[in-house]
mmCIF file of C-alpha atoms and ligand atoms in Angstrom:
data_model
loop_
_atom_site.group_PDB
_atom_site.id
_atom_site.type_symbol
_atom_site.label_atom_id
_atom_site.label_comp_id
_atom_site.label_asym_id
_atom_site.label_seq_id
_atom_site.Cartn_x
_atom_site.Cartn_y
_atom_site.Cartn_z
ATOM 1 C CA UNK A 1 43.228 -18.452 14.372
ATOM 2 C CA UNK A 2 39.468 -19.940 15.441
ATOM 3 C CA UNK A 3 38.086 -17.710 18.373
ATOM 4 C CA UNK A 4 38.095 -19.631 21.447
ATOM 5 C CA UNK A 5 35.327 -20.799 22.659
ATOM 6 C CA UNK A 6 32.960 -19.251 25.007
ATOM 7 C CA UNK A 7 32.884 -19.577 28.826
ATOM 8 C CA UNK A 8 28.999 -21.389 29.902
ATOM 9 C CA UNK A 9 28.014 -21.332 33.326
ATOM 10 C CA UNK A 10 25.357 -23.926 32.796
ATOM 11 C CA UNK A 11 26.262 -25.912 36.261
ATOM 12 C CA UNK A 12 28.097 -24.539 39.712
ATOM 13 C CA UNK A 13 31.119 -26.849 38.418
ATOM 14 C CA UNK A 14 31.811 -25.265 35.258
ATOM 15 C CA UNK A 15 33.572 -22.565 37.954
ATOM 16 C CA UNK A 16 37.163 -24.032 39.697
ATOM 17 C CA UNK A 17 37.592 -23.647 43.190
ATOM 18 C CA UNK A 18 39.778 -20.598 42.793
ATOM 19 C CA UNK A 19 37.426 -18.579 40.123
ATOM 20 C CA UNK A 20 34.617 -19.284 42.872
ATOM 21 C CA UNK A 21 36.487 -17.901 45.481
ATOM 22 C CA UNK A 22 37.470 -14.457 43.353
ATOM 23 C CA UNK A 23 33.812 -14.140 42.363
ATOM 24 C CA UNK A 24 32.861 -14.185 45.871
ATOM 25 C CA UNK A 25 35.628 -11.445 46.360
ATOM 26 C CA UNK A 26 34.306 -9.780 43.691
ATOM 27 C CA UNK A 27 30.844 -9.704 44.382
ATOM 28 C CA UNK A 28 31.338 -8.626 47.751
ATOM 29 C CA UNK A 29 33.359 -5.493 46.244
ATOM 30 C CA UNK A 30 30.575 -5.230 44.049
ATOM 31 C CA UNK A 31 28.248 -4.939 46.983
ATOM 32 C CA UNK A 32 30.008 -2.332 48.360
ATOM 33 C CA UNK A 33 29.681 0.163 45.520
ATOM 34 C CA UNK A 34 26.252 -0.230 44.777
ATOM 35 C CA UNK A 35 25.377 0.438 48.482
ATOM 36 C CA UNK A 36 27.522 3.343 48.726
ATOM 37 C CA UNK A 37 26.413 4.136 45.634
ATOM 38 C CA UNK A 38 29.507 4.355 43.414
ATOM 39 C CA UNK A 39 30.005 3.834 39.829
ATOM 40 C CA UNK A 40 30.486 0.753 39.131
ATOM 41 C CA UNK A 41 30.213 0.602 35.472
ATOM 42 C CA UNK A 42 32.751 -1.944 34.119
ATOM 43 C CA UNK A 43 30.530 -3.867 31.147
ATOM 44 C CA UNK A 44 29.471 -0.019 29.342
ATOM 45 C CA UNK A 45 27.699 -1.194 26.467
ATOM 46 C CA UNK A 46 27.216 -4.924 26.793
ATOM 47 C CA UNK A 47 23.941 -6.972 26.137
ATOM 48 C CA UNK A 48 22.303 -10.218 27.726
ATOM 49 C CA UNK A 49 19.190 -11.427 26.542
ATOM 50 C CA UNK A 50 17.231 -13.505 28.849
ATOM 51 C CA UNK A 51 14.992 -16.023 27.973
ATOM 52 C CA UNK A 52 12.627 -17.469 29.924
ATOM 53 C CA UNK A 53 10.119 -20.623 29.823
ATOM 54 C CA UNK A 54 8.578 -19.955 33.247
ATOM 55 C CA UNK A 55 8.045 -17.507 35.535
ATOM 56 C CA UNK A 56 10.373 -15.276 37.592
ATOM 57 C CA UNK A 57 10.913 -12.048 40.084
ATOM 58 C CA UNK A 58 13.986 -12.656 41.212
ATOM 59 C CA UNK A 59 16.768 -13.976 38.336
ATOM 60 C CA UNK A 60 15.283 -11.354 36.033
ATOM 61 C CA UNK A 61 15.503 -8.695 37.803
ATOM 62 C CA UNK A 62 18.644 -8.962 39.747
ATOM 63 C CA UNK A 63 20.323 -10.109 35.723
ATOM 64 C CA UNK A 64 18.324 -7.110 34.090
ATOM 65 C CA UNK A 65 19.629 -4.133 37.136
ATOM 66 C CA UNK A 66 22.679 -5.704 37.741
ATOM 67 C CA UNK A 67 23.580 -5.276 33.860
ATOM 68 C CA UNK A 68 22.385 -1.723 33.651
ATOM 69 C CA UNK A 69 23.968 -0.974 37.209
ATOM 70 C CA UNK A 70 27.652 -2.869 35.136
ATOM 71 C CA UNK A 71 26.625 0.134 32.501
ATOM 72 C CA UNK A 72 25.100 -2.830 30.395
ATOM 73 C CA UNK A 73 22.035 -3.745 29.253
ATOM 74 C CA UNK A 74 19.110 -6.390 29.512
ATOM 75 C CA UNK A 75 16.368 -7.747 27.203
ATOM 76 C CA UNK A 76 14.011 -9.688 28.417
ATOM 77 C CA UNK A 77 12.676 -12.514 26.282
ATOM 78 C CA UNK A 78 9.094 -13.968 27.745
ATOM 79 C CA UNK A 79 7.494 -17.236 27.543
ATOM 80 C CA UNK A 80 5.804 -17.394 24.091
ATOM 81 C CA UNK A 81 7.321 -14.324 22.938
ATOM 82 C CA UNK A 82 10.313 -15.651 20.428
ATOM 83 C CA UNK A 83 10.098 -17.984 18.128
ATOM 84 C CA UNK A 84 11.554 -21.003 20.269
ATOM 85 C CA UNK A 85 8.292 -21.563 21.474
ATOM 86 C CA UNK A 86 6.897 -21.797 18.135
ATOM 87 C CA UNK A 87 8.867 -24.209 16.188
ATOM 88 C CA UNK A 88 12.712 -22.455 15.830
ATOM 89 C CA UNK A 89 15.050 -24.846 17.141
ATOM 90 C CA UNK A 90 17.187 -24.113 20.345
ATOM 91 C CA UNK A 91 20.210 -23.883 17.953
ATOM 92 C CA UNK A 92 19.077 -21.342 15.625
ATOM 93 C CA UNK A 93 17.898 -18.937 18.732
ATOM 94 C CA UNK A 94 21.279 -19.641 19.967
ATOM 95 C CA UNK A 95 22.736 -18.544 16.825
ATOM 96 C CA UNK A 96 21.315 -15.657 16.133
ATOM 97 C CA UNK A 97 20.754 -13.994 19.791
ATOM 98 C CA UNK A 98 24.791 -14.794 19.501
ATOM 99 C CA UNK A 99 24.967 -11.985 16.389
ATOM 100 C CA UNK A 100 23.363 -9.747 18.748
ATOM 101 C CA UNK A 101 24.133 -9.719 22.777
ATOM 102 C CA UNK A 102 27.533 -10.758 24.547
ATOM 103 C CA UNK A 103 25.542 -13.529 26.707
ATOM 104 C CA UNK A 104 22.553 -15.249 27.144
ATOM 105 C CA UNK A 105 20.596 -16.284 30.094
ATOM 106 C CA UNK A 106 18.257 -18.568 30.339
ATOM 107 C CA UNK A 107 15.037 -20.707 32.230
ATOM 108 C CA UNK A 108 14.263 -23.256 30.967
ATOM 109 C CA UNK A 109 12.415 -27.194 31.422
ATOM 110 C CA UNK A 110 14.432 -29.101 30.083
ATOM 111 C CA UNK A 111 18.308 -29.132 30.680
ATOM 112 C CA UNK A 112 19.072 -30.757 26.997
ATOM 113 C CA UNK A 113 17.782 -27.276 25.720
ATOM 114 C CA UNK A 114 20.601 -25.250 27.309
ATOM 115 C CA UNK A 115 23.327 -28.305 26.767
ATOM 116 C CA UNK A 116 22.305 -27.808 23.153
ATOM 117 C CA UNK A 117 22.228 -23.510 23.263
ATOM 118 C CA UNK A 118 25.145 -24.139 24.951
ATOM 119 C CA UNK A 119 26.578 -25.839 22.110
ATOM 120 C CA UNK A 120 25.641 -23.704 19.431
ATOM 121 C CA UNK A 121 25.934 -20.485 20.752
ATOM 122 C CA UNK A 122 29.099 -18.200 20.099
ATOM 123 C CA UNK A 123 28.592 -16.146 23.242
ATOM 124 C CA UNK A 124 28.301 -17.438 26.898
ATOM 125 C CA UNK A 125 25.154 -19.247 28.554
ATOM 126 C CA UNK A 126 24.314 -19.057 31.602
ATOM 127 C CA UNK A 127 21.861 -21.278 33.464
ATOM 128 C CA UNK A 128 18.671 -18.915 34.840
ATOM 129 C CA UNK A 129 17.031 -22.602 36.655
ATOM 130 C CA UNK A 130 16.459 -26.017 34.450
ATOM 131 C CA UNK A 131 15.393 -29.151 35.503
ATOM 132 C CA UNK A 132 18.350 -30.262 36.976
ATOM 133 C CA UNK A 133 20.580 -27.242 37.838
ATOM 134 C CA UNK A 134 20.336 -24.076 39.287
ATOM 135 C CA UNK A 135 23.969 -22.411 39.682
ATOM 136 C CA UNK A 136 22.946 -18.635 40.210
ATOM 137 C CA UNK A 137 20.979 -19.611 43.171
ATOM 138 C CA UNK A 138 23.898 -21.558 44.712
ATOM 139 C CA UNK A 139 26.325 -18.851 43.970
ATOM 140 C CA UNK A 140 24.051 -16.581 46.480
ATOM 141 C CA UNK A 141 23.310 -19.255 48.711
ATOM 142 C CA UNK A 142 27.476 -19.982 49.225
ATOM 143 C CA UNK A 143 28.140 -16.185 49.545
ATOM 144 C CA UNK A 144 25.277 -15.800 51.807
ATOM 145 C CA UNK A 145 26.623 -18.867 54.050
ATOM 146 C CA UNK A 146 30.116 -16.898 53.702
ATOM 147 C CA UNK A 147 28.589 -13.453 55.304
ATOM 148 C CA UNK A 148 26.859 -14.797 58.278
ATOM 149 C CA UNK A 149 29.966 -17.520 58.869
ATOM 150 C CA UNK A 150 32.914 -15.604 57.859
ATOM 151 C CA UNK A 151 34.392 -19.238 55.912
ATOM 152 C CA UNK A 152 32.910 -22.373 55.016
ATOM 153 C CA UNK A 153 34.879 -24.244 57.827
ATOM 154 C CA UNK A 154 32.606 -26.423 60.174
ATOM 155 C CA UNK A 155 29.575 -25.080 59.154
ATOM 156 C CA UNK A 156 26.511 -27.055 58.832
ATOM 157 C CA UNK A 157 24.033 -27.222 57.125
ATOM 158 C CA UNK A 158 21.082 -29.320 56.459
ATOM 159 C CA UNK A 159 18.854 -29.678 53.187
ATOM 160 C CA UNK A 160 15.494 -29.950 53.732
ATOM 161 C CA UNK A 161 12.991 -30.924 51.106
ATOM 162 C CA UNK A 162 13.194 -31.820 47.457
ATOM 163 C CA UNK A 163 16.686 -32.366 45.767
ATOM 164 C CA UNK A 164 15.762 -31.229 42.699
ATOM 165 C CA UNK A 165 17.455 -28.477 40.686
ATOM 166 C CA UNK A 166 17.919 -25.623 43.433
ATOM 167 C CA UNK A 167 19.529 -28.853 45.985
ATOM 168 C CA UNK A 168 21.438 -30.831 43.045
ATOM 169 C CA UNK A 169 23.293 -27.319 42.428
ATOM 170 C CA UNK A 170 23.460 -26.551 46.368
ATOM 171 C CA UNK A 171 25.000 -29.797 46.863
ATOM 172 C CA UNK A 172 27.654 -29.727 44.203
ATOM 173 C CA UNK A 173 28.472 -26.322 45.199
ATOM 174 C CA UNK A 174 28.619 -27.107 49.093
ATOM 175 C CA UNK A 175 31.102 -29.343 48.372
ATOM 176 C CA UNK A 176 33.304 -27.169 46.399
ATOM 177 C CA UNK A 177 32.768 -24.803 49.703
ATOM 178 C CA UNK A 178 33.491 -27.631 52.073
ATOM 179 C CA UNK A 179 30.376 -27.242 53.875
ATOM 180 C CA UNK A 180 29.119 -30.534 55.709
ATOM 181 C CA UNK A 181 26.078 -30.794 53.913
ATOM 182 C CA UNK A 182 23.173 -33.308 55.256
ATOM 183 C CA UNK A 183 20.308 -33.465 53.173
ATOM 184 C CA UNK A 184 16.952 -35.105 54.208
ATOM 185 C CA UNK A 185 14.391 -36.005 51.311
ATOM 186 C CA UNK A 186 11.546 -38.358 51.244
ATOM 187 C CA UNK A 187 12.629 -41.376 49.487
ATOM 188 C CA UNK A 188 12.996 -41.035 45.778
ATOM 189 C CA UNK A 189 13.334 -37.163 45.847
ATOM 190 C CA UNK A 190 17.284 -36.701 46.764
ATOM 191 C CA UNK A 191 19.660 -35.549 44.462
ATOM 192 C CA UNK A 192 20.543 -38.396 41.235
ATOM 193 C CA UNK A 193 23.817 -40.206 41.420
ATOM 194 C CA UNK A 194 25.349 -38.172 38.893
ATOM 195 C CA UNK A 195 24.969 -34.892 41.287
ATOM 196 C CA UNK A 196 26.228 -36.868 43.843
ATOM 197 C CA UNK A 197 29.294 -38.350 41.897
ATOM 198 C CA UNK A 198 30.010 -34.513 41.371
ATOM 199 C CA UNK A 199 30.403 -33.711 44.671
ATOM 200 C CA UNK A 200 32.044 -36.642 45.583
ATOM 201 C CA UNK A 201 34.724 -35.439 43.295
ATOM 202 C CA UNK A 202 34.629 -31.884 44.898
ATOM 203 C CA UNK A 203 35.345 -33.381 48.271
ATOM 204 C CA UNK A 204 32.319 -34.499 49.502
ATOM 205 C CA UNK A 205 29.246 -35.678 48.740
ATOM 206 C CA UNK A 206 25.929 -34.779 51.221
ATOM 207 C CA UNK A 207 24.698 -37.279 53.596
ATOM 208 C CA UNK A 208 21.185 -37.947 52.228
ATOM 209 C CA UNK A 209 18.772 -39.517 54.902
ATOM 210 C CA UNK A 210 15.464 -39.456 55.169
ATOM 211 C CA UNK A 211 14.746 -38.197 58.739
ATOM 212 C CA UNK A 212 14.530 -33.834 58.452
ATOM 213 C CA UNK A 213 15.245 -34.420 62.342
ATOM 214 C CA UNK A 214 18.117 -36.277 62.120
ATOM 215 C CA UNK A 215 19.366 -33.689 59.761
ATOM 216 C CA UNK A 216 18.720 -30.846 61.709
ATOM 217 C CA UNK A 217 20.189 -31.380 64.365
ATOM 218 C CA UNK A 218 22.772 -29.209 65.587
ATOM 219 C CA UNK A 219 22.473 -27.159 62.317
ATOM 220 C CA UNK A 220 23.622 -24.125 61.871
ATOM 221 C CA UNK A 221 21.364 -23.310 58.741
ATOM 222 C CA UNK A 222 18.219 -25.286 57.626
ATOM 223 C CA UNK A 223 17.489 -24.325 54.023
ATOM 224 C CA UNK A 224 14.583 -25.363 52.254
ATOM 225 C CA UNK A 225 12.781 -25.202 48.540
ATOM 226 C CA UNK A 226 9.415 -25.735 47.473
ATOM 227 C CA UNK A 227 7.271 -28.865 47.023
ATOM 228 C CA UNK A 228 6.304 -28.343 44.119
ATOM 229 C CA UNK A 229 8.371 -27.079 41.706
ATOM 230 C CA UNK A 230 7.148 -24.528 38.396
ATOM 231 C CA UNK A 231 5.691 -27.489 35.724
ATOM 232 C CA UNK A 232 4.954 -29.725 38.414
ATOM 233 C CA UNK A 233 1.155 -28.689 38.868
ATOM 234 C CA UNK A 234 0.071 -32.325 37.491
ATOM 235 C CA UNK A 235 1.996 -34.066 40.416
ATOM 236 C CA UNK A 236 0.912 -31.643 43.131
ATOM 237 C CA UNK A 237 -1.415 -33.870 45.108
ATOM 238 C CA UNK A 238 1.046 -36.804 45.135
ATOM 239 C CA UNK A 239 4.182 -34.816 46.292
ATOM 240 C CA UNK A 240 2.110 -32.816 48.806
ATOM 241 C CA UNK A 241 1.547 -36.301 50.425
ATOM 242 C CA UNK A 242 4.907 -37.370 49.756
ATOM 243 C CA UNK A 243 6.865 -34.319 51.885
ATOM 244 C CA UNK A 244 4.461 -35.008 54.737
ATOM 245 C CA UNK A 245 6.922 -34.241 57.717
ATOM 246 C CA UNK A 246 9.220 -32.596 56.035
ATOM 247 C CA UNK A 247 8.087 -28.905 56.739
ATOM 248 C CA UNK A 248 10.428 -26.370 58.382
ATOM 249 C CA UNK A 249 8.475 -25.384 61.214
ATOM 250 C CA UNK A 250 9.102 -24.517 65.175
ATOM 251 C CA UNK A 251 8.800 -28.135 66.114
ATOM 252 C CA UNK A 252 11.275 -29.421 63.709
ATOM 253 C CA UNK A 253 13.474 -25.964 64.192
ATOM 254 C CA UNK A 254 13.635 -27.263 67.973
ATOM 255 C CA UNK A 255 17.132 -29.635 67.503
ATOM 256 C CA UNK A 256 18.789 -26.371 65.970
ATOM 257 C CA UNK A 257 17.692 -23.566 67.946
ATOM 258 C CA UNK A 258 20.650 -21.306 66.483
ATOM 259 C CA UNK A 259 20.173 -22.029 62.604
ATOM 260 C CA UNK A 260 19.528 -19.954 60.328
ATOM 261 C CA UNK A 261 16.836 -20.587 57.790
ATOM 262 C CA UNK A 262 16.933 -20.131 54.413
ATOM 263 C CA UNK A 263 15.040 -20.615 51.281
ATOM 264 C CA UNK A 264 15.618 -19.806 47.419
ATOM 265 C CA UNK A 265 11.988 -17.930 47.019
ATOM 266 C CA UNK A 266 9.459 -18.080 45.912
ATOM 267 C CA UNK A 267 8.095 -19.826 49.628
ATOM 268 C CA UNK A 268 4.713 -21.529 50.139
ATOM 269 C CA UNK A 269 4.191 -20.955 53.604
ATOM 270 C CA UNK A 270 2.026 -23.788 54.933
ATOM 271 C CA UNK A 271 3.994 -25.956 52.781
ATOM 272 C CA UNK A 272 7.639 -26.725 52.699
ATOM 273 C CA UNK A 273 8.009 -23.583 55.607
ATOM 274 C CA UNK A 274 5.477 -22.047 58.309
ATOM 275 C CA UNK A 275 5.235 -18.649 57.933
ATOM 276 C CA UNK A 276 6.070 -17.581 61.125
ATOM 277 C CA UNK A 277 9.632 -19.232 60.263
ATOM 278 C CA UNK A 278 9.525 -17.106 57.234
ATOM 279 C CA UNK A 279 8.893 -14.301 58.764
ATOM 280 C CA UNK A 280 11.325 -14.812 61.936
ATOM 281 C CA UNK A 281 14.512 -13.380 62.360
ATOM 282 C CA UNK A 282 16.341 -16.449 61.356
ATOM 283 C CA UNK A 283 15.041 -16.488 58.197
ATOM 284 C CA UNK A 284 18.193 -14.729 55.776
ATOM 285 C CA UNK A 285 16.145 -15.109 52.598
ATOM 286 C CA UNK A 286 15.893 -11.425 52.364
ATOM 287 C CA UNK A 287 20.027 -11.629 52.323
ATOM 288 C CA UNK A 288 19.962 -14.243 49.693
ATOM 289 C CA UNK A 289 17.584 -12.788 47.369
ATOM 290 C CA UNK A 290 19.446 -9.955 47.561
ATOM 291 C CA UNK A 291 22.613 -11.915 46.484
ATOM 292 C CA UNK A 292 21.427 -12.842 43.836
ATOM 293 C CA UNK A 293 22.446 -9.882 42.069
ATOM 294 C CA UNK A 294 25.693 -8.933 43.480
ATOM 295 C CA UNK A 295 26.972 -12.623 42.926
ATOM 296 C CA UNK A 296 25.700 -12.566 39.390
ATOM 297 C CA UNK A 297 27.245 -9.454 38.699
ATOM 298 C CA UNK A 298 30.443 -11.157 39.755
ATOM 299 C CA UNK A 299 29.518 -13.681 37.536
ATOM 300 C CA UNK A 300 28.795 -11.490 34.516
ATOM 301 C CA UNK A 301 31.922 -9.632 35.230
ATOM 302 C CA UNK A 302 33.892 -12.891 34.998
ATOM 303 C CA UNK A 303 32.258 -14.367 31.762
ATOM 304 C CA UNK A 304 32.164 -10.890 30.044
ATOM 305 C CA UNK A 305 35.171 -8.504 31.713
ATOM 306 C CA UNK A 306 38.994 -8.655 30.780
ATOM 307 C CA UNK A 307 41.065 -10.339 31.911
HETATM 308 N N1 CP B 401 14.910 -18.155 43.365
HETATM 309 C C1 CP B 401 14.551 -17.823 42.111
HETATM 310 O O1 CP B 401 15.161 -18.214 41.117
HETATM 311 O O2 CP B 401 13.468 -16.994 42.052
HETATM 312 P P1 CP B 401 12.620 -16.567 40.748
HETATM 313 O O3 CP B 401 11.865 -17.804 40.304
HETATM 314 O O4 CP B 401 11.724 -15.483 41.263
HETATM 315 O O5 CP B 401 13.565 -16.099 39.687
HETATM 316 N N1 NVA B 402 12.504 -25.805 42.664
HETATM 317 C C1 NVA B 402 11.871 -24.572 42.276
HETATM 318 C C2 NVA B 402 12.851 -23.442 42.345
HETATM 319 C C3 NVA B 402 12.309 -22.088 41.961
HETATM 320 C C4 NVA B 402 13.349 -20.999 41.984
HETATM 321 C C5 NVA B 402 11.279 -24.723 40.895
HETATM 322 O O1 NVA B 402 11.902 -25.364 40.040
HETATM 323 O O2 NVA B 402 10.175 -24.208 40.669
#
């Protein structure tokens, strides 16, 4: 009989409702052992190779300890270091990275590229930030939201900012939650329809306006992503004009003076975020960035573990 095929995590709805909720049990288990400092070892002797197109701290290094931490193992695949950046088609690197590891991370531009790995590949692949999506932030962001809330119920929380890829996944995966989600964007930058057809179909879709204010208000978190996103260095001028008024600063932190702040990292301060909100106490992007790992974990666990 054909193998069947491989689990992807390419989008935050590729997970039910249910298998979000046990990775969220399971990463918070997960949690516990590495900070007590207990064996935790379930993958011994799996690889992932991750592949990346642009820059990162955080996904490859929460992927690359959380595998050896699972009693697995990493390898880290640079821009310009294979031979998909010099003419080997997506689907060949998909084929023959799925000879050698038992998944396969990874960043890229364009979101076709990882519909395509996707496709070819034999092993599962999981979404490390595209264009469009990025899932392994929003699992962090919803088990973040869970700590500090206890639930999902009645709380909050308003988008701030561009709804690109980090807010097209947050909003797909805040409805899943059923977090009230309100997102304020300039016009032109909030989530497409197809993102917000998703959601719809989770539940709810956002509110997208285009007054931060109006958004805030009575928030309990404000979370926010940068301007200008990696690739985007050709269009910084015109969107630094275009987010005028849309910084997360004391002023506009005013009509929610209990939320908490968060943002995916990397932050510009002076940009999308002051850094004195950065640096305050409401800010739980210390918290996130640290869930990162535990959630993926989870996540690795679920693609790669028994079941
Ligand atoms: N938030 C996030 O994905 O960070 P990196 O770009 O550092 O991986
Ligand atoms: N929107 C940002 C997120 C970085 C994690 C970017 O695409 O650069």
């Amino acid at each position: 009989t054909a193998a069947s095929p491989p689990k992807h995590f390419l989008q935050i709805d590729d997970l039910s409702g249910d298998e979000l909720a046990e990775l969220f049990s399971t990463a918070a288990e997960l949690k516990v052992a590495h900070r007590a400092g207990k064996d935790h070892a379930v993958l011994p002797n799996r690889s992932l190779a991750m592949l990346f197109e642009k820059p990162s701290t955080r996904t490859r290094v929460s992927f690359e300890a959380g595998m050896t931490q699972l009693g697995g193992h990493a390898v880290y695949l640079g821009p310009d270091t294979t031979h998909l950046d010099h003419g080997e088609p997506v689907a060949d690197t998909a084929r023959a990275l799925s000879r050698y590891v038992d998944a396969v991370m990874a960043r890229v531009f364009d979101h076709d590229a990882l519909e395509s790995m996707a496709a070819h590949a034999t092993v599962p692949v999981v979404n490390g930030l595209s264009d469009a999506a990025h899932p392994c932030q929003t699992l962090a962001d919803l088990f973040t939201v869970y700590e500090r809330f206890g639930g999902f119920e009645d709380v909050e929380v308003a988008w701030v900012g561009d709804g690109n890829n980090v807010g097209q996944s947050f909003a797909v995966g805040a409805a899943m939650a059923g977090i009230d989600l309100t997102m304020a964007t300039p016009e032109g930058y909030g989530p497409n329809d197809g993102v917000l057809a998703r959601a719809d179909a989770c539940g709810r879709a956002p509110d997208v306006v285009h007054d931060p204010e109006k958004a805030v208000e009575g928030a309990d978190v404000v979370y926010t992503d940068v301007w200008v996103s990696m690739g985007e260095d050709d269009v910084r001028e015109e969107k630094l004009g275009d987010f005028e008024g849309f910084q997360v600063n004391d002023d506009l932190l005013a009509a929610a003076p209990k939320a908490d702040v968060m943002h995916c990292l990397p932050a510009h301060r002076g940009e999308e975020i002051t850094g004195d909100v950065l640096e305050s106490d409401r800010a739980v992007v210390w918290e996130q960035a640290e869930n990162r790992m535990h959630t993926q974990k989870a996540l690795l666990v679920h693609l790669l573990g028994e079941d």
